[in-house]
Structure formats: C-alpha cells, structure tokens
Amino acid sequence: MSEYSIPTEFDNYTDLSSSVSATIIDGHSFRNLLEYLKLTNFKGSFRFRPSDIYYEEGNAEKTLVNQFQIFPGELIEYTYDSHLPEVVFGVTISSFRDVIKTTSKKDTVQLYKVADMHDLFIRILGGTDVSGRNGVSSVTRTKLDVIDYSLPTFNDDYPLCRVRASDLSKVFGDLSSIKGSTISISRVGNGIVVKSMLVNRVVKRVESLGDTGDISNTYHDGEVISELSDGTMITYSDSNGIQPIRCRNATIKSLSKINGLSHCGLVKIYFDDENRVIKFTCNVGSYGLLNIYIRSDPDL
C-alpha cells in the first residue's frame, strides 16, 4: 500500500473565503469513530468536498490505512460554499476526540467553518433540538500533506465473509491484550483464522471469524511445529504457498473499537492473497462507511 501526496495548485490553508457545515444526527457514533481513529492515526485530514466528506490516513508504519466517507445525502444538513474542489482540515485526532468526548447517544454534532475564520468549529446539540446551542468549541487546523494511498481493489459484492461487529471487536480485543505477541491472519475456507504468537512463533491463542470449519489442527507458513534435538526447527509450509498476513499487536488493537460505530452492525471481510492485504468494511451510523486496510508487515 504505497502512498503519494496529491499535487495542488492552491493553498487550501490560506484561503479563508470558504464556508462548510455538516450536521450529524448520530453524534455518538461519530465520537466512537474518533475513538477508533486515535488508536492508529496521530493526525489526519478531513476533506470536505461537494459530494462527500473524505478521510484517508495510514498509521506510522504504513501497514494500516483508514478510509472513511460521510455521505451528505444521509445528513440532516450539509452546506459546501467554496470555489475550491475541497476544503481540508488537518487535525490532531486526539484533540478532535477530546472536544466531543462528552457526546451522548442522543446528541447531534455540527461541524462547520465560517468565512474569514480558519479553524473547524464543533457544536454539540442535545437530543433532536438542532436549533439550540450547547456551546461552541474549535479544533486547531494544522497544515498536513494530503495523502492518497494506492490500495488494492476488491469486488464489494463478494466479501470473504460477513461477521457481527461485536464478534470481531471481541476477537481482536482479546488477542491484542496478549503482551509481547504478533498477529497472524490467514484465509481459511470462507473466513479467517487469527493467531496470537510469541517471538518464536509459538501460538498463544487461536480465534476464527466466518465459516472456517475445524481449525483445531490448522497450521500456517512459518509456524513452529516441533524442534529437533540439534535445535533445527521444523516449520509448516502451506502446499499452495499462501503466506498469512503478519502484523503487530498494536496494529489490530484498534479493531476492538469497531462495535461502537454502528448499532448491531456487520463487518464485511475481504482478503487479497497476492498482496497479503485484508480489508474490513463497516457502516458508521447511517451516514458513513469505513474501510480498514491492513497489509502484512515486511519486518515480521
């Protein structure tokens, strides 16, 4: 998953004439989205455009990319008034999250920028009263490079499997709690097998999602089966040569937050054997879509 900066002929951060506004009736799910993002992204750019609000940012190791879209047609209000193709707000994710951390399940969140002002303003509205004022806060706008990633394509109509968001959150939450481990993710049948392994690739815990069949005797490339008396390690090698995706414990920790993004939601899982990339897709409230791409860490 390579990255590249988008060349622009304008300085988005010096043009103050633009004004934008988006009102999200389900403010609680947006707060939970920021809770998820802050585990993998220190900073990120929210790109307001005529057709959507777009976000695409990788983690520090560039082994995980978050891609997020808000659809204006699913908001109770969206205004875009600018001669620019997009109005970009670079923010520190934790600071953004701190502003709306008190948002409750019945609160609405309004994000807006007014002409002649620089920063992104946030207003939390109680319940369905979108005309009342609950105080206005702001997030400092930081100039960041706008990054797009070269990501593998998947046929969205044919995921490997669909699983409950609550099940996925539990599996990755449990595995990420095992200290000193790395994670191995393999496609098995119509599902995935996820293993937590210690430094010497001794399997500590095995979980599955989707229809994988019996995994009690499942081995994958590079995992230690036994050790001979001379110290030689005997490892298993898949007959089809498919290598699992290997990633760090911290990379998958954020997936434990997926359950808070959509009530009783589903997560679609896609697997690219050739590029060793896994994609998770889930709704955010009724207004957004989150894609999470994780590639195998070349250092593991």
mmCIF file of C-alpha atoms in Angstrom:
data_model
loop_
_atom_site.group_PDB
_atom_site.id
_atom_site.type_symbol
_atom_site.label_atom_id
_atom_site.label_comp_id
_atom_site.label_asym_id
_atom_site.label_seq_id
_atom_site.Cartn_x
_atom_site.Cartn_y
_atom_site.Cartn_z
ATOM 1 C CA MET A 1 0.000 0.000 0.000
ATOM 2 C CA SER A 2 2.115 2.839 -1.299
ATOM 3 C CA GLU A 3 1.334 6.490 -0.666
ATOM 4 C CA TYR A 4 1.643 9.700 -2.584
ATOM 5 C CA SER A 5 0.860 13.356 -1.940
ATOM 6 C CA ILE A 6 -1.837 14.974 -4.038
ATOM 7 C CA PRO A 7 -0.419 17.871 -6.072
ATOM 8 C CA THR A 8 -2.493 21.030 -5.748
ATOM 9 C CA GLU A 9 -2.395 24.410 -7.428
ATOM 10 C CA PHE A 10 -3.849 26.246 -4.460
ATOM 11 C CA ASP A 11 -3.063 26.696 -0.797
ATOM 12 C CA ASN A 12 -6.119 25.368 0.979
ATOM 13 C CA TYR A 13 -4.949 26.753 4.305
ATOM 14 C CA THR A 14 -4.606 30.412 3.303
ATOM 15 C CA ASP A 15 -7.972 30.730 1.555
ATOM 16 C CA LEU A 16 -10.435 31.919 4.202
ATOM 17 C CA SER A 17 -13.437 32.640 1.982
ATOM 18 C CA SER A 18 -14.833 29.100 2.125
ATOM 19 C CA SER A 19 -17.632 28.016 4.441
ATOM 20 C CA VAL A 20 -18.819 24.466 5.096
ATOM 21 C CA SER A 21 -21.255 22.846 7.504
ATOM 22 C CA ALA A 22 -22.309 19.273 8.290
ATOM 23 C CA THR A 23 -24.835 18.196 10.922
ATOM 24 C CA ILE A 24 -24.630 14.562 12.056
ATOM 25 C CA ILE A 25 -27.731 13.491 13.955
ATOM 26 C CA ASP A 26 -25.975 10.426 15.409
ATOM 27 C CA GLY A 27 -23.175 12.276 17.158
ATOM 28 C CA HIS A 28 -22.363 9.323 19.406
ATOM 29 C CA SER A 29 -21.208 7.104 16.527
ATOM 30 C CA PHE A 30 -19.026 9.952 15.232
ATOM 31 C CA ARG A 31 -17.419 10.225 18.658
ATOM 32 C CA ASN A 32 -16.777 6.475 18.578
ATOM 33 C CA LEU A 33 -15.223 6.848 15.127
ATOM 34 C CA LEU A 34 -12.695 9.295 16.561
ATOM 35 C CA GLU A 35 -12.073 6.885 19.458
ATOM 36 C CA TYR A 36 -11.145 4.293 16.845
ATOM 37 C CA LEU A 37 -9.049 6.633 14.682
ATOM 38 C CA LYS A 38 -6.920 7.943 17.543
ATOM 39 C CA LEU A 39 -5.550 4.438 18.151
ATOM 40 C CA THR A 40 -3.926 4.360 14.700
ATOM 41 C CA ASN A 41 -3.677 7.961 13.464
ATOM 42 C CA PHE A 42 -1.979 10.765 15.382
ATOM 43 C CA LYS A 43 -3.080 13.337 12.812
ATOM 44 C CA GLY A 44 -5.367 13.228 9.796
ATOM 45 C CA SER A 45 -7.110 15.360 7.173
ATOM 46 C CA PHE A 46 -10.894 15.668 6.953
ATOM 47 C CA ARG A 47 -11.602 16.732 3.377
ATOM 48 C CA PHE A 48 -14.931 18.476 2.832
ATOM 49 C CA ARG A 49 -15.984 18.163 -0.812
ATOM 50 C CA PRO A 50 -19.213 18.901 -2.725
ATOM 51 C CA SER A 51 -20.009 15.178 -2.912
ATOM 52 C CA ASP A 52 -18.819 13.936 0.493
ATOM 53 C CA ILE A 53 -16.530 14.319 3.495
ATOM 54 C CA TYR A 54 -13.481 12.134 2.909
ATOM 55 C CA TYR A 55 -10.684 10.847 5.145
ATOM 56 C CA GLU A 56 -7.716 8.634 4.229
ATOM 57 C CA GLU A 57 -4.763 8.196 6.558
ATOM 58 C CA GLY A 58 -2.233 5.482 7.366
ATOM 59 C CA ASN A 59 -0.579 4.546 10.633
ATOM 60 C CA ALA A 60 3.068 5.374 11.333
ATOM 61 C CA GLU A 61 4.313 2.058 9.895
ATOM 62 C CA LYS A 62 2.021 2.364 6.825
ATOM 63 C CA THR A 63 0.714 -1.135 7.490
ATOM 64 C CA LEU A 64 -2.837 0.080 8.167
ATOM 65 C CA VAL A 65 -4.878 2.616 6.207
ATOM 66 C CA ASN A 66 -8.203 4.077 7.330
ATOM 67 C CA GLN A 67 -10.507 5.243 4.547
ATOM 68 C CA PHE A 68 -13.719 6.948 5.594
ATOM 69 C CA GLN A 69 -16.603 8.647 3.783
ATOM 70 C CA ILE A 70 -19.567 10.656 5.050
ATOM 71 C CA PHE A 71 -22.443 10.913 2.568
ATOM 72 C CA PRO A 72 -24.204 14.326 2.577
ATOM 73 C CA GLY A 73 -27.491 12.745 1.491
ATOM 74 C CA GLU A 74 -27.585 10.887 4.821
ATOM 75 C CA LEU A 75 -27.068 14.034 6.934
ATOM 76 C CA ILE A 76 -29.814 16.345 8.129
ATOM 77 C CA GLU A 77 -27.812 19.309 6.808
ATOM 78 C CA TYR A 78 -24.778 19.763 4.575
ATOM 79 C CA THR A 79 -23.507 23.009 3.056
ATOM 80 C CA TYR A 80 -20.473 23.472 0.825
ATOM 81 C CA ASP A 81 -19.702 27.022 -0.295
ATOM 82 C CA SER A 82 -16.246 27.293 -1.847
ATOM 83 C CA HIS A 83 -14.537 27.813 -5.197
ATOM 84 C CA LEU A 84 -12.038 25.117 -4.164
ATOM 85 C CA PRO A 85 -12.539 21.433 -5.064
ATOM 86 C CA GLU A 86 -12.164 20.570 -1.379
ATOM 87 C CA VAL A 87 -11.741 22.315 1.960
ATOM 88 C CA VAL A 88 -9.200 20.410 4.040
ATOM 89 C CA PHE A 89 -8.963 20.357 7.827
ATOM 90 C CA GLY A 90 -5.780 18.794 9.154
ATOM 91 C CA VAL A 91 -6.291 17.989 12.826
ATOM 92 C CA THR A 92 -4.732 16.148 15.730
ATOM 93 C CA ILE A 93 -7.145 13.253 16.206
ATOM 94 C CA SER A 94 -6.891 13.122 19.998
ATOM 95 C CA SER A 95 -7.674 16.854 20.233
ATOM 96 C CA PHE A 96 -10.697 16.424 17.972
ATOM 97 C CA ARG A 97 -11.866 13.493 20.067
ATOM 98 C CA ASP A 98 -11.419 15.452 23.322
ATOM 99 C CA VAL A 99 -13.775 18.166 22.068
ATOM 100 C CA ILE A 100 -16.657 15.749 21.516
ATOM 101 C CA LYS A 101 -15.871 13.077 24.120
ATOM 102 C CA THR A 102 -18.953 14.046 26.173
ATOM 103 C CA THR A 103 -21.316 13.364 23.254
ATOM 104 C CA SER A 104 -24.104 11.037 24.395
ATOM 105 C CA LYS A 105 -26.262 8.615 22.415
ATOM 106 C CA LYS A 106 -28.982 11.198 21.769
ATOM 107 C CA ASP A 107 -26.726 14.097 20.823
ATOM 108 C CA THR A 108 -26.275 15.694 17.422
ATOM 109 C CA VAL A 109 -22.902 17.062 16.286
ATOM 110 C CA GLN A 110 -22.442 20.005 13.946
ATOM 111 C CA LEU A 111 -19.092 20.583 12.210
ATOM 112 C CA TYR A 112 -18.607 23.880 10.439
ATOM 113 C CA LYS A 113 -16.267 26.588 9.180
ATOM 114 C CA VAL A 114 -17.430 30.136 8.575
ATOM 115 C CA ALA A 115 -15.972 32.553 6.036
ATOM 116 C CA ASP A 116 -12.983 34.593 7.244
ATOM 117 C CA MET A 117 -12.289 32.066 10.003
ATOM 118 C CA HIS A 118 -9.605 29.400 9.893
ATOM 119 C CA ASP A 119 -10.428 26.597 12.326
ATOM 120 C CA LEU A 120 -13.057 23.858 12.436
ATOM 121 C CA PHE A 121 -15.867 24.572 14.885
ATOM 122 C CA ILE A 122 -17.898 21.918 16.686
ATOM 123 C CA ARG A 123 -21.266 22.309 18.332
ATOM 124 C CA ILE A 124 -22.912 19.535 20.369
ATOM 125 C CA LEU A 125 -26.701 19.720 20.287
ATOM 126 C CA GLY A 126 -28.809 17.852 22.842
ATOM 127 C CA GLY A 127 -31.265 15.304 21.513
ATOM 128 C CA THR A 128 -33.174 16.298 18.376
ATOM 129 C CA ASP A 129 -33.130 20.034 19.129
ATOM 130 C CA VAL A 130 -30.892 21.149 16.277
ATOM 131 C CA SER A 131 -31.690 24.811 16.857
ATOM 132 C CA GLY A 132 -30.465 25.041 20.439
ATOM 133 C CA ARG A 133 -26.913 25.958 21.457
ATOM 134 C CA ASN A 134 -24.878 23.770 23.760
ATOM 135 C CA GLY A 135 -21.697 25.802 23.463
ATOM 136 C CA VAL A 136 -19.199 26.016 20.608
ATOM 137 C CA SER A 137 -15.692 24.540 20.604
ATOM 138 C CA SER A 138 -12.996 24.522 17.965
ATOM 139 C CA VAL A 139 -10.183 22.293 16.771
ATOM 140 C CA THR A 140 -6.962 23.948 15.666
ATOM 141 C CA ARG A 141 -6.422 23.493 11.962
ATOM 142 C CA THR A 142 -2.996 22.059 11.152
ATOM 143 C CA LYS A 143 -1.422 22.101 7.718
ATOM 144 C CA LEU A 144 -0.811 18.498 6.657
ATOM 145 C CA ASP A 145 0.123 16.883 3.379
ATOM 146 C CA VAL A 146 -2.975 15.442 1.746
ATOM 147 C CA ILE A 147 -2.171 11.788 1.108
ATOM 148 C CA ASP A 148 -3.852 9.247 -1.131
ATOM 149 C CA TYR A 149 -2.826 5.596 -0.982
ATOM 150 C CA SER A 150 -2.527 3.073 -3.772
ATOM 151 C CA LEU A 151 -4.866 0.430 -2.376
ATOM 152 C CA PRO A 152 -5.826 -2.986 -3.768
ATOM 153 C CA THR A 153 -9.300 -3.250 -5.261
ATOM 154 C CA PHE A 154 -11.922 -5.746 -4.160
ATOM 155 C CA ASN A 155 -15.309 -6.741 -5.550
ATOM 156 C CA ASP A 156 -17.508 -5.169 -2.886
ATOM 157 C CA ASP A 157 -20.386 -7.532 -3.710
ATOM 158 C CA TYR A 158 -18.376 -10.632 -2.808
ATOM 159 C CA PRO A 159 -16.712 -10.431 0.606
ATOM 160 C CA LEU A 160 -14.967 -13.461 2.019
ATOM 161 C CA CYS A 161 -17.435 -13.372 4.907
ATOM 162 C CA ARG A 162 -19.751 -11.159 6.936
ATOM 163 C CA VAL A 163 -19.487 -11.134 10.726
ATOM 164 C CA ARG A 164 -21.083 -9.298 13.608
ATOM 165 C CA ALA A 165 -19.155 -6.206 14.617
ATOM 166 C CA SER A 166 -19.433 -7.330 18.242
ATOM 167 C CA ASP A 167 -17.768 -10.676 17.423
ATOM 168 C CA LEU A 168 -14.931 -9.012 15.530
ATOM 169 C CA SER A 169 -14.349 -6.492 18.320
ATOM 170 C CA LYS A 170 -14.172 -9.250 20.913
ATOM 171 C CA VAL A 171 -11.744 -11.412 18.919
ATOM 172 C CA PHE A 172 -9.273 -8.613 18.240
ATOM 173 C CA GLY A 173 -9.730 -7.108 21.692
ATOM 174 C CA ASP A 174 -8.879 -10.429 23.341
ATOM 175 C CA LEU A 175 -5.863 -11.061 21.095
ATOM 176 C CA SER A 176 -4.455 -7.555 21.483
ATOM 177 C CA SER A 177 -4.436 -7.995 25.261
ATOM 178 C CA ILE A 178 -1.723 -10.678 24.992
ATOM 179 C CA LYS A 179 1.529 -8.816 25.604
ATOM 180 C CA GLY A 180 4.653 -9.434 23.568
ATOM 181 C CA SER A 181 2.838 -11.127 20.724
ATOM 182 C CA THR A 182 2.460 -10.670 16.975
ATOM 183 C CA ILE A 183 -0.642 -11.481 14.960
ATOM 184 C CA SER A 184 -1.065 -13.897 12.060
ATOM 185 C CA ILE A 185 -4.209 -13.680 9.885
ATOM 186 C CA SER A 186 -4.930 -16.405 7.328
ATOM 187 C CA ARG A 187 -7.781 -17.094 4.952
ATOM 188 C CA VAL A 188 -9.330 -20.486 5.717
ATOM 189 C CA GLY A 189 -12.482 -21.553 3.882
ATOM 190 C CA ASN A 190 -14.968 -18.688 3.934
ATOM 191 C CA GLY A 191 -13.420 -16.985 6.913
ATOM 192 C CA ILE A 192 -10.199 -16.052 8.650
ATOM 193 C CA VAL A 193 -8.103 -17.667 11.362
ATOM 194 C CA VAL A 194 -6.346 -15.196 13.647
ATOM 195 C CA LYS A 195 -3.453 -16.279 15.850
ATOM 196 C CA SER A 196 -1.515 -14.541 18.569
ATOM 197 C CA MET A 197 2.087 -15.758 18.518
ATOM 198 C CA LEU A 198 5.117 -15.153 20.684
ATOM 199 C CA VAL A 199 8.514 -14.117 19.324
ATOM 200 C CA ASN A 200 9.454 -17.699 18.423
ATOM 201 C CA ARG A 201 6.077 -18.132 16.665
ATOM 202 C CA VAL A 202 4.685 -20.414 19.321
ATOM 203 C CA VAL A 203 0.933 -19.997 19.043
ATOM 204 C CA LYS A 204 -0.547 -18.481 22.193
ATOM 205 C CA ARG A 205 -4.192 -18.237 21.143
ATOM 206 C CA VAL A 206 -6.311 -19.047 18.082
ATOM 207 C CA GLU A 207 -9.603 -17.405 17.069
ATOM 208 C CA SER A 208 -11.715 -17.566 13.927
ATOM 209 C CA LEU A 209 -14.284 -15.403 12.165
ATOM 210 C CA GLY A 210 -16.632 -16.611 9.439
ATOM 211 C CA ASP A 211 -17.016 -20.203 8.232
ATOM 212 C CA THR A 212 -13.571 -21.763 8.642
ATOM 213 C CA GLY A 213 -14.569 -25.299 9.562
ATOM 214 C CA ASP A 214 -12.481 -27.217 12.108
ATOM 215 C CA ILE A 215 -9.362 -25.219 12.984
ATOM 216 C CA SER A 216 -8.111 -27.415 15.820
ATOM 217 C CA ASN A 217 -5.184 -28.721 13.736
ATOM 218 C CA THR A 218 -4.615 -25.726 11.494
ATOM 219 C CA TYR A 219 -1.034 -24.655 10.795
ATOM 220 C CA HIS A 220 0.263 -21.861 8.620
ATOM 221 C CA ASP A 221 3.516 -20.910 6.941
ATOM 222 C CA GLY A 222 6.425 -20.352 9.299
ATOM 223 C CA GLU A 223 4.761 -21.611 12.465
ATOM 224 C CA VAL A 224 6.873 -23.939 14.578
ATOM 225 C CA ILE A 225 5.579 -27.498 14.767
ATOM 226 C CA SER A 226 8.492 -29.109 16.610
ATOM 227 C CA GLU A 227 12.187 -28.769 17.365
ATOM 228 C CA LEU A 228 14.776 -31.487 16.702
ATOM 229 C CA SER A 229 17.471 -32.387 19.221
ATOM 230 C CA ASP A 230 20.072 -30.435 17.252
ATOM 231 C CA GLY A 231 17.983 -27.283 17.516
ATOM 232 C CA THR A 232 16.581 -27.408 13.974
ATOM 233 C CA MET A 233 13.076 -26.019 13.782
ATOM 234 C CA ILE A 234 10.521 -27.938 11.725
ATOM 235 C CA THR A 235 8.020 -25.490 10.301
ATOM 236 C CA TYR A 236 4.835 -25.951 8.372
ATOM 237 C CA SER A 237 4.539 -24.763 4.770
ATOM 238 C CA ASP A 238 1.181 -24.481 3.013
ATOM 239 C CA SER A 239 1.014 -26.599 -0.122
ATOM 240 C CA ASN A 240 -0.453 -23.646 -2.027
ATOM 241 C CA GLY A 241 2.298 -21.337 -0.832
ATOM 242 C CA ILE A 242 -0.111 -18.725 0.548
ATOM 243 C CA GLN A 243 1.526 -16.743 3.318
ATOM 244 C CA PRO A 244 -0.541 -15.314 6.177
ATOM 245 C CA ILE A 245 -0.718 -11.621 6.938
ATOM 246 C CA ARG A 246 1.539 -10.800 9.869
ATOM 247 C CA CYS A 247 1.112 -7.617 11.863
ATOM 248 C CA ARG A 248 1.949 -6.119 15.211
ATOM 249 C CA ASN A 249 -0.284 -6.406 18.235
ATOM 250 C CA ALA A 250 -0.772 -2.627 18.320
ATOM 251 C CA THR A 251 -1.979 -2.619 14.708
ATOM 252 C CA ILE A 252 -5.061 -4.728 15.418
ATOM 253 C CA LYS A 253 -5.846 -3.237 18.836
ATOM 254 C CA SER A 254 -7.960 -0.525 17.215
ATOM 255 C CA LEU A 255 -10.329 -3.147 15.767
ATOM 256 C CA SER A 256 -11.702 -3.721 19.259
ATOM 257 C CA LYS A 257 -13.475 -0.345 18.842
ATOM 258 C CA ILE A 258 -15.435 -1.330 15.723
ATOM 259 C CA ASN A 259 -18.510 -2.394 17.685
ATOM 260 C CA GLY A 260 -19.292 1.197 18.683
ATOM 261 C CA LEU A 261 -19.612 2.503 15.135
ATOM 262 C CA SER A 262 -22.978 1.054 14.153
ATOM 263 C CA HIS A 263 -25.698 -0.455 16.335
ATOM 264 C CA CYS A 264 -25.982 -4.218 15.662
ATOM 265 C CA GLY A 265 -23.718 -3.681 12.650
ATOM 266 C CA LEU A 266 -21.988 -6.104 10.332
ATOM 267 C CA VAL A 267 -18.398 -6.094 9.134
ATOM 268 C CA LYS A 268 -17.511 -7.365 5.669
ATOM 269 C CA ILE A 269 -14.094 -9.007 5.369
ATOM 270 C CA TYR A 270 -12.108 -9.188 2.120
ATOM 271 C CA PHE A 271 -8.789 -10.991 1.607
ATOM 272 C CA ASP A 272 -6.136 -10.423 -1.066
ATOM 273 C CA ASP A 273 -3.769 -13.412 -1.102
ATOM 274 C CA GLU A 274 -1.427 -11.969 -3.731
ATOM 275 C CA ASN A 275 -0.771 -8.652 -1.987
ATOM 276 C CA ARG A 276 -1.322 -10.036 1.538
ATOM 277 C CA VAL A 277 -3.870 -7.376 2.401
ATOM 278 C CA ILE A 278 -7.064 -7.743 4.409
ATOM 279 C CA LYS A 279 -9.903 -5.236 4.224
ATOM 280 C CA PHE A 280 -12.638 -4.654 6.796
ATOM 281 C CA THR A 281 -15.716 -2.635 5.785
ATOM 282 C CA CYS A 282 -18.414 -1.391 8.143
ATOM 283 C CA ASN A 283 -21.041 1.327 8.358
ATOM 284 C CA VAL A 284 -20.660 4.291 10.676
ATOM 285 C CA GLY A 285 -24.105 5.175 11.927
ATOM 286 C CA SER A 286 -26.462 5.585 8.973
ATOM 287 C CA TYR A 287 -24.337 8.212 7.244
ATOM 288 C CA GLY A 288 -20.832 6.855 6.671
ATOM 289 C CA LEU A 289 -18.654 3.977 5.537
ATOM 290 C CA LEU A 290 -15.282 2.936 6.972
ATOM 291 C CA ASN A 291 -12.761 0.772 5.117
ATOM 292 C CA ILE A 292 -9.737 -0.527 7.015
ATOM 293 C CA TYR A 293 -6.832 -1.973 5.015
ATOM 294 C CA ILE A 294 -4.126 -3.969 6.792
ATOM 295 C CA ARG A 295 -1.109 -5.324 4.936
ATOM 296 C CA SER A 296 1.490 -7.786 6.102
ATOM 297 C CA ASP A 297 4.315 -6.093 7.986
ATOM 298 C CA PRO A 298 7.531 -6.713 5.990
ATOM 299 C CA ASP A 299 9.573 -6.590 9.202
ATOM 300 C CA LEU A 300 7.805 -9.605 10.752
#
